[in-house]
Amino acid sequence: MKSAIIGLFVLVAIALTFEESEARLVCTRRICDTVRCAKQKCTAKQVLVKKGGFCGCCDLCVTILKEGENCADIFWRNSINSEMWRRTSVYQRSL
């Protein structure tokens, strides 16, 4: 019985830790007040998406891939949220 209570306590602690870390990833109303954006220098294969970075705080260079090109290498480096992607002309041209 004692080990079951300890196990339950550990599970609750893990769940609370996960919930707290998830809460830090939420875009709050004033999150951009604390963000310092780096100036973006896009390459020839990229387009600048205004306010396209995390939470819409900073501009973002987004790599444009041709059909069949591997996206795994760039996915985490310049990901763009789906709402920002829908608002860009890049998305419109790719339809």
PDB file of C-alpha atoms in Angstrom, residues 51-55 60-63 74-86:
ATOM      1  CA  LYS A  51       5.777  38.425 -37.250  1.00  0.00           C
ATOM      2  CA  GLY A  52       6.066  34.768 -38.283  1.00  0.00           C
ATOM      3  CA  GLY A  53       8.212  33.582 -35.379  1.00  0.00           C
ATOM      4  CA  PHE A  54       7.181  32.130 -32.042  1.00  0.00           C
ATOM      5  CA  CYS A  55       3.980  33.799 -30.790  1.00  0.00           C
ATOM      6  CA  LEU A  60      11.152  34.741 -39.455  1.00  0.00           C
ATOM      7  CA  CYS A  61      13.012  33.504 -42.516  1.00  0.00           C
ATOM      8  CA  VAL A  62      11.114  30.523 -43.874  1.00  0.00           C
ATOM      9  CA  THR A  63      12.791  28.108 -46.268  1.00  0.00           C
ATOM     10  CA  ILE A  74      14.788  22.609 -41.594  1.00  0.00           C
ATOM     11  CA  PHE A  75      11.665  21.705 -39.639  1.00  0.00           C
ATOM     12  CA  TRP A  76      12.886  22.711 -36.182  1.00  0.00           C
ATOM     13  CA  ARG A  77      15.108  25.596 -37.268  1.00  0.00           C
ATOM     14  CA  ASN A  78      12.447  27.732 -38.893  1.00  0.00           C
ATOM     15  CA  SER A  79       9.067  26.285 -38.135  1.00  0.00           C
ATOM     16  CA  ILE A  80       6.078  28.550 -38.570  1.00  0.00           C
ATOM     17  CA  ASN A  81       2.742  28.124 -36.889  1.00  0.00           C
ATOM     18  CA  SER A  82      -0.166  27.180 -39.122  1.00  0.00           C
ATOM     19  CA  GLU A  83      -2.093  30.421 -38.589  1.00  0.00           C
ATOM     20  CA  MET A  84       0.871  32.556 -39.641  1.00  0.00           C
ATOM     21  CA  TRP A  85       1.474  30.253 -42.608  1.00  0.00           C
ATOM     22  CA  ARG A  86      -2.121  30.683 -43.810  1.00  0.00           C
TER      23      ARG A  86
END
